[in-house]
Amino acid sequence: MSREQLLNRIRQKLKVDASDTARQQAVAARLSAKQSNTLPQRGRKSHPQLVMDFAQRIINAQATVSRVKSLTAVVAEVEKYLSAGSLSCPPNIKLCINGDIEQLALGFEGSGLLNLTPWRANSSMDVCMTACLGAVAESGSLVVTSSGTSAITQHMLADIHIVLLRAGDIVGVFEEIWQKLPRSNLPRDITFISGPSCTGDIEMIMEYGAHGPKALHVIIVGESPADYQPL
Amino acid sequence: MDVSSKEFISLANIGLENENLQTTMNQFGANMISRRQQIVQQLPEFDQLRDEARDIKNHTLAHLDLYLEKFEQQVVANGGQVHWASSEAEAKRIIGDICHAKAAKNIIKSKSMVTEELDLAVFLEDQGLETLETDLGEYIIQLRGERPSHIVAPAVHLNKDQVADTFFKHHSQPGDNKKLSTRADLVAEARQILRSHFLAADIGITGANFLVAETGSIILVTNEGNAELTTALPETHIVVTGIEKVIPTLEDAATFIRLLTRSAVGAEISAYTSFITGAKRSADLDGAKNFHVVLVDNGRVDMLGSEFQPMLRCIRCSACLHHCPVYLSVGGHAYGSVYNGPMGAVLTPHLAGVEHAGHLPNASTFCGRCESVCPVRIPLPDLMRFWRNQQTTLKLDKPSVRWALQAWAFIVTRPRLYKIVSALLVRCLAGFTKAGFITRLPSIAGNWTESRDFRKPEQQTFISRWKKGRADV
């Protein structure tokens, strides 16, 4: 009832007719063109430069970043990060890895320092490690999505969040992320993460660990692809 | 929408006399203006993006019926439901019905200005549904029973000690006698308390910063991550949003994201920006199974095709608040409305009725800074001027003000008379001058000198000096 009334009132106020095909065509054309608006130059650089820009921007937002050459070096890097003095993590710290990471069979089971724990959304998790769809250099954002192997809560509930990012998945501008996704069948949740959870709600001074992770660590794996073409 | 905007003058005085608030707002204003300036300088395309954003909104509003239909179609295709609410009462009924049908016990909310407009949390509480705000600022003011004083930073009027007092009053157990003293401890305490509510909640309510017609996605922008938890943990997610939030495509969304946080808080992006599209997919590990979008009109349709259509472009960034000398002096509560600052001075008279808006359209120096920073280029001063005219036409202002304005108009449109009167005034004012300043005037002019002095006027009027020769002027 209200739906038709509301739509009719909109048409009345706009002084347009529901059967006006020119309007319908204008909207259909706008939707199917998927035309980009102005793209910032800062996101249209060589790939190695974009990787550096991404890292610098997310570091500016209080995340930490490390780079490794290949997947085989990831477990050692996680051990190194978690045993670093600044975190003062207890030995045998509980680490949860999500399905995306599990599939990569990185060899966490062999680690003497880390205690692999199954994911439970109802308990307090120390550390959760997840993968991501990619990252955007222009804003320093990781892009994570929900699926059968990646829960959004796995990116949000642990005190420390570690994200594995392949260098080749870093792009310049937001619009390039849309090209990596099935537009007609998007995941339920696509979240751009640009730093640890924070709040400026008390006296406009940032405090970290509001509702989500208190610390965010990004491990960038591999080299820039040689054939990258900025949008 | 209940407003107390008619009390503007007394509420503004409360703000002006509140030393805590004055200190807070002085720092806040300077801080936000310089942060925005710095971040905008780092994006040379910023002004071009503003033009494009204005044009995208204009195009969408001109085809609003069609974009809303497309949005609805996509939400349904992704397993969600769309509800259409013409009025505040209808929106509340729809949301209440969904909560009751789910036998909800615990509702968590992520910050949303539309739900503030509807006073939704109070309505749900009255229905026996426990509703908790999870944005830290909103949580603080909910505990205090206050309204937001800012559309992005709702508790900006409070300092750390006031928050500590509030938390002590509401969180302390018998035997506790020590208040928290650091911001970090206050944030940690709120995190711990709200985490258990997140995990227990059966319904999550959010607003939406944008709706994407092409995909049926809603966009949520937060720093805290509370919106992500609100939409991923409970079984049911209700989005409450204004019909004007729709934009065509994901490309358009990228443009608006570039503008929103830069304008709002002087940051390149927020910690979390989420695109939520429909209900949990069968293979997904988390996410709300029931996804509802309530599209709220509540006076917005009436703005279409009127002088106020440009106001529907507003993305609620708060740049106009940060750049308004009046807002920064009196604070958000003076406006007596959930929408404050220049955007509130335009929106409140429309949503609540111009007869209830009191002095809001006058709460401006017309310096024009609001318009100059608006990311979608809304002509805010023009719209406030329209309301001033309306108030005079409808005889809503005081008769004495109207008569004074009529007398002014009579004089100013008659050059000879104006010359005589202004020359006379200049001479009269000279009589009240002490040491180059006028500090006290008699009768109604005393209202001005009560709180401010001004320099003695020049001994000649502009016109007489102009006549003597340009070089002298």
XYZ file of C-alpha atoms in Angstrom:
704
model
C 0.000 0.000 0.000
C 2.550 2.486 1.173
C 4.960 1.464 -1.574
C 2.699 2.524 -4.441
C 1.591 5.644 -2.599
C 5.163 6.670 -1.932
C 6.338 6.053 -5.484
C 3.317 7.897 -6.870
C 3.967 10.864 -4.642
C 7.592 10.970 -5.797
C 6.430 11.035 -9.436
C 3.856 13.688 -8.631
C 6.416 15.951 -6.991
C 8.895 15.414 -9.819
C 6.054 16.009 -12.319
C 6.889 12.829 -14.230
C 4.892 9.901 -15.521
C 5.485 6.255 -14.602
C 5.194 5.246 -18.271
C 7.859 7.728 -19.461
C 10.234 5.425 -21.380
C 12.897 8.100 -21.869
C 13.457 8.238 -18.105
C 13.567 4.451 -17.857
C 16.119 4.299 -20.639
C 18.252 6.987 -18.998
C 18.386 4.972 -15.783
C 19.015 1.650 -17.541
C 21.848 3.232 -19.537
C 23.410 4.780 -16.422
C 23.253 1.434 -14.595
C 24.685 -0.673 -17.390
C 27.472 1.747 -18.400
C 29.209 1.373 -14.995
C 31.129 4.467 -15.955
C 33.899 5.557 -13.613
C 33.876 9.138 -12.364
C 37.162 11.032 -11.927
C 39.897 8.655 -10.740
C 42.531 10.147 -8.439
C 46.002 10.251 -9.995
C 47.463 8.973 -6.719
C 45.995 5.539 -7.492
C 47.385 5.332 -11.027
C 51.042 4.562 -10.598
C 53.435 1.701 -11.242
C 52.637 -1.398 -9.214
C 55.730 -1.371 -6.951
C 54.892 2.252 -6.074
C 51.271 1.288 -5.278
C 52.513 -1.422 -2.905
C 54.669 1.156 -1.098
C 51.769 3.663 -0.969
C 49.368 1.054 0.399
C 51.819 0.056 3.124
C 52.594 3.660 4.087
C 48.907 4.626 4.321
C 47.852 1.675 6.463
C 50.909 2.246 8.692
C 49.782 5.873 9.066
C 46.504 4.424 10.368
C 48.437 2.532 13.103
C 48.585 -0.889 11.413
C 51.894 -2.727 11.033
C 53.202 -4.274 7.815
C 55.848 -6.832 6.930
C 56.858 -8.274 3.555
C 57.923 -11.831 2.769
C 59.066 -13.351 -0.514
C 56.878 -16.441 -0.524
C 54.136 -18.329 1.309
C 56.684 -20.671 2.873
C 58.014 -17.784 4.966
C 54.625 -16.834 6.446
C 54.584 -19.052 9.562
C 57.984 -17.804 10.688
C 56.816 -14.220 10.080
C 53.706 -14.766 12.241
C 55.883 -16.263 15.005
C 58.247 -13.305 14.772
C 55.408 -10.753 14.886
C 53.664 -12.366 17.850
C 56.830 -12.780 19.889
C 57.992 -9.202 19.296
C 58.414 -7.159 22.456
C 55.812 -4.523 21.609
C 52.978 -7.067 21.767
C 54.182 -8.981 24.837
C 52.106 -12.001 23.836
C 52.264 -14.958 26.208
C 54.095 -18.051 24.917
C 51.888 -20.647 23.263
C 49.438 -17.912 22.308
C 46.116 -19.085 20.865
C 45.963 -18.506 17.143
C 42.904 -19.057 15.006
C 43.222 -19.253 11.228
C 40.189 -18.963 9.002
C 39.240 -21.313 6.184
C 41.001 -19.223 3.544
C 44.313 -19.566 5.393
C 43.717 -23.233 6.221
C 43.403 -23.995 2.505
C 46.871 -22.600 1.900
C 48.401 -25.311 4.186
C 51.127 -22.979 5.405
C 52.350 -25.398 8.072
C 51.148 -23.779 11.312
C 50.765 -27.249 12.838
C 54.543 -27.561 12.947
C 54.989 -24.326 14.917
C 56.179 -24.829 18.460
C 55.247 -21.290 19.455
C 51.661 -21.113 18.262
C 48.676 -22.968 19.586
C 46.092 -23.438 16.819
C 42.536 -23.021 18.094
C 39.272 -23.598 16.260
C 37.161 -20.507 15.594
C 34.323 -19.762 17.975
C 32.463 -16.490 17.581
C 31.181 -16.636 21.141
C 34.515 -16.567 22.897
C 37.258 -14.032 23.180
C 39.966 -14.840 20.656
C 43.566 -13.704 21.062
C 44.693 -13.729 17.463
C 42.897 -14.469 14.233
C 44.592 -14.717 10.883
C 42.631 -14.269 7.673
C 43.242 -13.734 3.979
C 41.728 -10.963 1.880
C 40.463 -10.246 -1.599
C 43.032 -7.523 -2.156
C 43.914 -4.012 -1.095
C 43.528 -0.452 -2.346
C 46.561 1.824 -2.459
C 44.717 5.147 -2.755
C 43.271 4.780 0.769
C 45.453 2.078 2.342
C 42.555 -0.369 2.704
C 42.430 -4.148 2.862
C 39.327 -5.661 1.266
C 37.772 -8.670 3.002
C 34.615 -10.525 2.022
C 32.233 -12.964 3.682
C 32.041 -16.546 2.400
C 32.027 -20.173 3.513
C 35.714 -19.861 4.411
C 35.762 -16.297 5.731
C 33.445 -14.997 8.456
C 33.298 -11.242 8.932
C 33.487 -11.817 12.678
C 36.868 -13.541 12.141
C 38.144 -10.188 10.931
C 36.514 -8.334 13.826
C 36.409 -10.205 17.145
C 40.029 -11.121 17.901
C 42.265 -8.736 19.828
C 44.944 -9.079 17.164
C 44.098 -9.459 13.488
C 46.723 -10.697 11.037
C 45.923 -10.456 7.326
C 47.733 -12.235 4.531
C 47.833 -10.107 1.382
C 49.378 -11.127 -1.940
C 51.307 -8.220 -3.453
C 49.664 -8.891 -6.817
C 46.223 -8.268 -5.299
C 47.031 -4.644 -4.453
C 45.300 -2.208 -6.811
C 45.391 1.563 -7.193
C 41.768 2.706 -6.854
C 38.472 1.392 -5.439
C 37.066 0.858 -8.933
C 39.605 -1.916 -9.600
C 38.193 -3.889 -6.652
C 34.777 -3.968 -8.345
C 36.468 -5.700 -11.296
C 37.598 -8.507 -8.984
C 34.032 -9.195 -7.809
C 31.005 -10.803 -9.485
C 28.862 -7.674 -9.667
C 25.626 -9.526 -10.178
C 26.295 -11.792 -7.223
C 28.268 -9.900 -4.589
C 29.275 -11.487 -1.278
C 26.952 -10.520 1.597
C 29.664 -8.384 3.137
C 32.550 -6.543 1.501
C 34.507 -4.590 4.101
C 37.348 -2.156 3.480
C 39.600 -2.328 6.552
C 41.955 0.637 6.826
C 43.481 0.198 10.280
C 42.720 -1.287 13.693
C 39.354 -0.471 15.279
C 39.420 3.005 16.789
C 37.265 5.756 18.236
C 37.646 9.496 18.627
C 34.373 9.825 20.514
C 35.998 10.980 23.766
C 37.612 14.389 23.305
C 38.330 13.694 19.621
C 41.534 11.820 20.452
C 41.955 8.405 18.835
C 41.955 5.346 21.058
C 42.496 1.905 19.518
C 40.530 -1.299 20.032
C 37.023 0.168 20.235
C 34.930 -2.872 19.267
C 37.194 -4.638 16.804
C 40.899 -5.605 16.806
C 43.304 -3.578 18.927
C 46.141 -4.359 16.529
C 46.228 -5.063 12.796
C 49.221 -6.657 11.089
C 49.487 -7.103 7.334
C 51.851 -9.636 5.771
C 52.452 -8.840 2.121
C 53.580 -11.923 0.193
C 55.493 -11.924 -3.072
C 56.497 -9.358 -5.652
C 54.565 -6.947 -7.813
C 53.273 -8.412 -11.087
C 55.166 -7.168 -14.127
C 52.060 -6.814 -16.285
C 49.961 -4.565 -14.013
C 48.117 -1.799 -15.864
C 46.611 0.949 -13.710
C 42.958 1.740 -14.470
C 10.118 14.629 15.031
C 9.984 16.364 18.419
C 12.011 19.530 18.584
C 12.645 22.221 21.160
C 14.100 24.651 18.625
C 11.825 27.445 19.857
C 14.029 27.576 22.932
C 17.089 28.394 20.799
C 17.942 31.633 22.589
C 17.800 30.181 26.098
C 19.529 26.947 24.996
C 22.240 28.960 23.235
C 22.801 30.979 26.400
C 23.225 27.774 28.400
C 25.867 26.718 25.886
C 27.626 30.077 25.915
C 27.854 30.079 29.701
C 29.110 26.487 29.919
C 32.884 26.779 30.284
C 33.523 23.082 29.615
C 31.586 23.311 26.379
C 33.331 26.508 25.294
C 36.776 24.964 25.799
C 35.737 21.766 24.028
C 34.134 23.505 21.044
C 37.040 25.933 20.559
C 39.519 23.074 20.250
C 37.108 20.961 18.219
C 36.443 23.651 15.608
C 40.086 24.569 15.048
C 41.043 20.916 14.925
C 38.404 19.823 12.411
C 38.933 22.775 10.085
C 42.688 22.236 9.843
C 42.366 18.449 9.514
C 39.976 18.816 6.593
C 42.162 21.428 4.935
C 45.259 19.236 5.127
C 43.579 16.113 3.816
C 41.841 17.965 0.976
C 45.160 19.448 -0.156
C 46.472 15.920 -0.612
C 43.762 15.101 -3.165
C 43.992 17.549 -6.091
C 40.835 16.109 -7.641
C 38.717 16.957 -4.580
C 36.726 19.867 -6.043
C 36.098 17.978 -9.252
C 34.766 15.065 -7.196
C 32.434 17.494 -5.397
C 30.986 18.656 -8.721
C 30.504 15.073 -9.810
C 28.900 14.108 -6.508
C 26.446 17.001 -6.822
C 25.586 15.892 -10.368
C 25.190 12.222 -9.389
C 22.784 13.205 -6.605
C 20.845 15.555 -8.907
C 20.489 12.817 -11.510
C 19.429 10.244 -8.914
C 16.866 12.561 -7.310
C 15.374 13.365 -10.723
C 14.894 9.610 -11.245
C 14.310 8.690 -7.596
C 11.282 6.443 -8.179
C 13.192 4.320 -10.696
C 16.372 4.002 -8.628
C 14.381 3.000 -5.534
C 12.564 0.333 -7.564
C 15.880 -0.985 -8.847
C 17.328 -0.995 -5.332
C 14.310 -2.903 -4.022
C 14.540 -5.436 -6.834
C 18.207 -6.124 -5.991
C 17.600 -6.409 -2.238
C 14.874 -8.976 -2.897
C 17.096 -10.849 -5.362
C 19.671 -11.137 -2.554
C 17.215 -12.580 -0.065
C 16.139 -9.371 1.684
C 12.894 -7.473 2.139
C 12.129 -3.804 1.562
C 9.507 -1.864 3.547
C 8.221 1.579 2.605
C 7.328 4.031 5.357
C 5.673 7.370 4.601
C 5.685 8.705 8.137
C 7.550 8.436 11.410
C 4.669 6.445 12.910
C 4.611 4.006 10.009
C 8.381 3.444 10.177
C 8.175 2.738 13.900
C 5.266 0.349 13.436
C 7.120 -1.619 10.748
C 10.301 -1.894 12.849
C 8.340 -2.755 16.008
C 6.433 -5.469 14.131
C 9.640 -7.086 12.855
C 11.096 -7.096 16.387
C 7.937 -8.551 17.937
C 7.598 -11.207 15.218
C 11.124 -12.366 16.085
C 10.302 -12.227 19.819
C 13.415 -10.084 20.161
C 14.884 -9.600 23.596
C 18.110 -7.778 22.909
C 18.455 -5.192 20.178
C 21.753 -3.552 19.327
C 22.053 -0.442 17.239
C 24.772 1.085 15.174
C 24.659 4.893 14.935
C 22.026 6.262 12.553
C 20.642 9.776 12.217
C 17.347 8.543 10.746
C 16.707 6.452 13.859
C 17.493 9.567 15.934
C 14.961 11.452 13.822
C 12.405 8.741 14.646
C 13.519 8.580 18.296
C 13.538 4.837 17.649
C 15.471 3.588 20.681
C 13.005 5.245 23.067
C 10.062 3.837 21.098
C 11.467 0.294 21.237
C 12.265 0.602 24.951
C 8.659 1.688 25.549
C 7.586 -1.515 23.792
C 9.636 -3.505 26.274
C 12.460 -4.165 23.801
C 15.881 -3.515 25.317
C 17.793 -1.424 22.789
C 21.434 -0.546 23.179
C 23.473 1.946 21.146
C 26.931 0.554 20.312
C 28.743 3.545 18.808
C 30.740 4.794 21.798
C 29.493 8.376 21.539
C 25.879 7.253 21.118
C 26.253 4.798 24.019
C 27.511 7.588 26.284
C 24.618 9.919 25.480
C 22.110 7.058 25.731
C 23.316 6.411 29.297
C 22.956 10.140 30.018
C 19.518 10.405 28.416
C 20.759 13.112 26.057
C 20.429 13.829 22.378
C 23.412 13.911 20.020
C 25.059 17.332 19.865
C 26.724 16.561 16.537
C 25.633 14.340 13.642
C 28.939 12.427 13.447
C 30.423 12.878 16.946
C 27.322 12.700 19.157
C 29.143 13.186 22.479
C 31.492 15.958 21.367
C 30.042 18.253 24.051
C 31.438 16.072 26.850
C 34.943 15.791 28.230
C 36.715 12.715 29.587
C 35.764 13.410 33.201
C 32.087 13.717 32.366
C 32.248 10.371 30.550
C 34.049 8.839 33.551
C 31.262 10.097 35.859
C 28.615 8.615 33.565
C 30.353 5.230 33.361
C 30.866 5.149 37.117
C 27.182 5.835 37.698
C 26.021 3.111 35.307
C 28.743 0.456 35.369
C 30.067 0.414 38.917
C 29.337 -2.506 41.209
C 28.635 -2.094 44.934
C 31.975 -1.520 46.607
C 33.593 0.151 43.591
C 34.869 3.541 44.571
C 37.332 4.504 41.910
C 36.391 6.305 38.704
C 38.333 5.589 35.561
C 40.746 8.345 34.660
C 42.092 7.639 31.183
C 40.408 7.570 27.793
C 41.962 4.161 27.110
C 40.363 2.693 30.250
C 36.968 4.181 29.384
C 37.129 2.742 25.860
C 38.213 -0.657 27.236
C 35.327 -0.729 29.715
C 32.770 0.107 27.014
C 34.321 -2.542 24.741
C 33.992 -5.219 27.395
C 30.404 -4.385 28.326
C 29.180 -3.964 24.757
C 30.942 -7.140 23.525
C 28.642 -9.314 25.649
C 25.626 -7.452 24.261
C 26.834 -7.965 20.687
C 27.112 -11.707 21.267
C 23.679 -11.964 22.913
C 21.722 -9.736 20.512
C 18.983 -11.147 18.323
C 18.383 -8.021 16.231
C 20.815 -5.463 14.861
C 19.610 -2.083 13.631
C 21.740 0.189 11.457
C 21.259 3.179 9.209
C 22.979 3.444 5.837
C 25.369 6.052 4.504
C 24.446 5.141 0.938
C 22.244 2.652 -0.917
C 23.567 1.280 -4.207
C 20.705 0.708 -6.668
C 22.738 -1.428 -9.073
C 23.525 -4.117 -6.485
C 21.041 -3.534 -3.645
C 23.956 -2.900 -1.268
C 23.884 -0.654 1.772
C 27.082 1.136 2.782
C 28.112 1.597 6.411
C 31.036 3.750 7.495
C 32.504 3.469 11.018
C 35.831 3.641 12.828
C 34.849 1.362 15.687
C 33.689 -1.716 13.771
C 30.357 -1.724 15.600
C 28.369 -1.714 12.353
C 30.147 -4.871 11.169
C 29.355 -6.675 14.430
C 25.777 -5.357 14.401
C 25.192 -6.832 10.941
C 27.190 -10.068 11.285
C 26.222 -11.407 14.726
C 22.428 -11.115 15.236
C 20.058 -13.271 13.212
C 18.107 -10.271 11.957
C 19.424 -7.012 10.502
C 17.111 -4.042 10.028
C 18.388 -1.116 7.967
C 16.522 2.129 8.626
C 17.317 4.739 6.015
C 16.025 7.803 4.192
C 14.897 7.397 0.587
C 17.396 10.059 -0.541
C 20.420 7.861 0.264
C 20.259 5.918 -2.990
C 22.994 6.330 -5.647
C 23.214 4.467 -8.957
C 26.369 2.306 -9.117
C 29.448 0.995 -7.295
C 31.528 3.520 -9.294
C 29.405 6.313 -7.838
C 29.894 4.811 -4.377
C 33.676 5.127 -4.824
C 33.304 8.859 -5.517
C 31.211 9.417 -2.405
C 33.567 7.422 -0.183
C 36.415 9.673 -1.337
C 34.386 12.695 -0.230
C 32.630 11.512 2.930
C 35.355 10.934 5.530
C 37.569 13.703 4.166
C 34.679 16.135 4.684
C 33.472 14.567 7.932
C 36.615 14.068 9.989
C 39.522 15.069 7.771
C 40.572 11.460 7.179
C 41.229 9.685 3.899
C 38.912 6.855 4.892
C 37.407 5.383 8.050
C 38.769 2.214 9.661
C 35.796 0.222 8.308
C 33.660 0.805 5.220
C 31.258 -2.043 4.555
C 29.032 -2.922 1.631
C 26.261 -5.220 2.882
C 24.246 -6.942 0.177
C 21.206 -8.917 1.295
C 20.895 -11.831 3.694
C 23.409 -14.510 4.754
C 24.166 -16.875 1.864
C 23.623 -20.552 2.646
C 27.346 -21.372 2.737
C 28.319 -18.267 4.746
C 29.733 -18.663 8.243
C 28.040 -15.578 9.660
C 25.729 -12.693 8.820
C 22.066 -11.902 9.444
C 19.675 -14.483 7.958
C 16.865 -11.949 7.858
C 17.666 -8.720 6.055
C 15.140 -5.876 6.131
C 15.443 -2.397 4.676
C 12.967 0.241 5.859
C 12.892 3.140 3.383
C 11.711 6.222 5.248
C 10.050 9.248 3.645
C 9.035 11.307 6.719
C 8.847 14.586 4.806
C 11.591 13.931 2.260
C 9.273 13.465 -0.741
C 7.828 16.923 -0.095
C 11.249 18.422 -0.745
C 11.328 17.035 -4.291
C 10.453 19.621 -6.915
C 10.704 22.385 -4.281
C 13.376 24.948 -3.358
C 14.633 22.318 -0.920
C 15.433 19.551 -3.385
C 19.196 20.368 -3.132
C 19.025 19.551 0.593
C 18.245 15.931 -0.349
C 21.826 15.736 -1.645
C 23.108 16.001 1.951
C 25.364 13.069 2.954
C 25.385 14.009 6.694
C 29.134 14.615 6.780
C 29.043 17.551 9.265
C 31.591 19.738 7.433
C 29.054 22.597 7.617
C 28.867 22.229 11.411
C 32.655 22.426 11.786
C 32.832 25.590 9.718
C 29.859 27.384 11.298
C 30.827 30.112 13.811
C 27.368 29.875 15.373
C 27.462 26.081 15.852
C 30.959 26.257 17.318
C 29.853 28.955 19.774
C 26.569 27.566 21.045
C 27.062 23.793 20.601
C 24.678 21.297 19.038
C 22.118 21.098 21.833
C 21.117 24.743 21.321
C 19.408 23.745 18.079
C 16.854 21.644 19.959
C 16.813 19.121 17.117
C 18.716 15.960 16.176
C 19.972 17.867 13.125
C 22.095 20.847 14.063
C 24.425 23.416 12.537
C 23.624 24.884 9.108
C 22.210 21.613 7.722
C 19.963 21.371 10.792
C 18.845 24.961 10.398
C 17.618 24.062 6.915
C 16.271 20.581 7.599
C 14.571 21.053 10.974
C 12.043 23.710 9.828
C 11.058 21.369 6.999
C 10.805 18.165 9.036
C 9.250 19.615 12.196
C 7.360 22.528 10.621
C 8.626 26.086 10.248
C 6.313 27.156 13.088
C 8.292 24.904 15.465
C 11.741 25.911 14.233
C 12.045 29.168 16.166
C 15.263 31.013 15.498
C 17.067 28.238 13.601
C 17.076 30.041 10.228
C 18.491 33.079 12.040
C 21.221 31.051 13.732
C 23.681 32.014 11.042
C 26.018 34.887 10.249
C 25.581 34.099 6.540
C 29.342 33.982 6.219
C 28.896 31.250 3.630
C 31.615 28.921 4.902
C 29.097 26.055 5.147
C 28.333 26.220 1.448
C 32.001 26.609 0.560
C 32.927 23.277 2.200
C 29.799 21.233 1.420
C 30.894 18.118 -0.522
C 27.669 18.173 -2.561
C 27.516 21.975 -2.854
C 24.200 22.607 -1.108
C 23.384 26.357 -1.102
C 22.748 26.336 2.651
C 22.627 30.140 3.185
C 20.043 30.536 0.384
C 17.874 27.850 1.964
C 18.117 29.472 5.410
C 17.202 32.795 3.815
C 14.125 31.124 2.323
C 13.005 30.073 5.806
C 13.553 33.608 7.129
C 11.251 34.886 4.402
C 8.699 32.209 5.243
C 8.733 33.145 8.909
C 8.068 36.782 8.047
C 5.420 35.960 5.432
C 3.614 33.642 7.838
C 4.047 36.223 10.628
C 5.821 33.697 12.820
C 8.442 36.151 14.061
C 7.806 38.730 16.781
C 5.708 41.725 15.655
C 8.424 44.063 16.948
C 11.010 42.365 14.710
C 8.685 42.576 11.733
C 7.966 46.248 12.338
C 11.635 47.021 12.737
C 12.390 45.257 9.458
C 9.553 47.107 7.729
C 10.913 50.411 9.036
C 14.393 49.446 7.855
C 13.073 48.524 4.411
C 11.194 51.845 4.250
C 14.342 53.828 5.016
C 16.839 51.831 2.992
C 14.785 51.976 -0.216
C 14.627 55.808 -0.006
C 18.175 57.131 -0.557
C 17.535 60.665 0.691
C 15.858 59.494 3.858
C 18.611 56.925 4.356
C 21.266 59.649 4.112
C 19.558 61.795 6.728
C 18.878 58.950 9.155
C 22.338 57.402 8.881
C 24.059 60.776 9.373
C 21.893 61.340 12.428
C 22.693 57.906 13.854
C 26.424 58.399 13.434
C 26.224 61.629 15.402
C 24.037 60.067 18.105
C 26.408 57.118 18.550
C 29.343 59.482 18.993
C 27.644 60.662 22.184
C 27.872 57.169 23.674
C 31.543 56.687 22.914
C 34.077 56.228 25.701
C 37.771 55.867 24.828
C 36.998 54.938 21.236
C 34.484 52.229 22.152
C 30.748 52.040 22.657
C 30.043 49.808 25.612
C 26.528 50.745 26.662
C 23.465 51.792 24.722
C 19.985 52.571 26.024
C 16.672 50.767 25.367
C 16.575 47.776 22.998
C 20.029 48.621 21.613
C 21.253 47.630 25.087
C 20.614 43.969 24.121
C 23.557 44.283 21.784
C 25.972 46.054 24.134
C 25.076 43.752 27.002
C 27.413 41.090 25.634
C 29.699 43.012 23.212
C 31.394 46.361 22.649
C 32.012 47.976 19.313
C 34.311 50.645 17.975
C 33.021 54.160 17.650
C 31.764 54.873 14.133
C 33.616 57.172 11.743
C 32.425 60.759 12.012
C 31.148 60.744 8.458
C 28.929 58.327 6.613
C 30.292 56.307 3.710
C 28.179 58.297 1.253
C 29.479 61.701 2.375
C 33.066 60.468 2.176
C 32.438 58.962 -1.258
C 31.210 62.354 -2.473
C 34.421 64.040 -1.353
C 36.433 61.802 -3.621
C 37.251 58.138 -4.044
C 40.836 58.457 -2.843
C 39.611 59.372 0.597
C 37.352 56.308 0.968
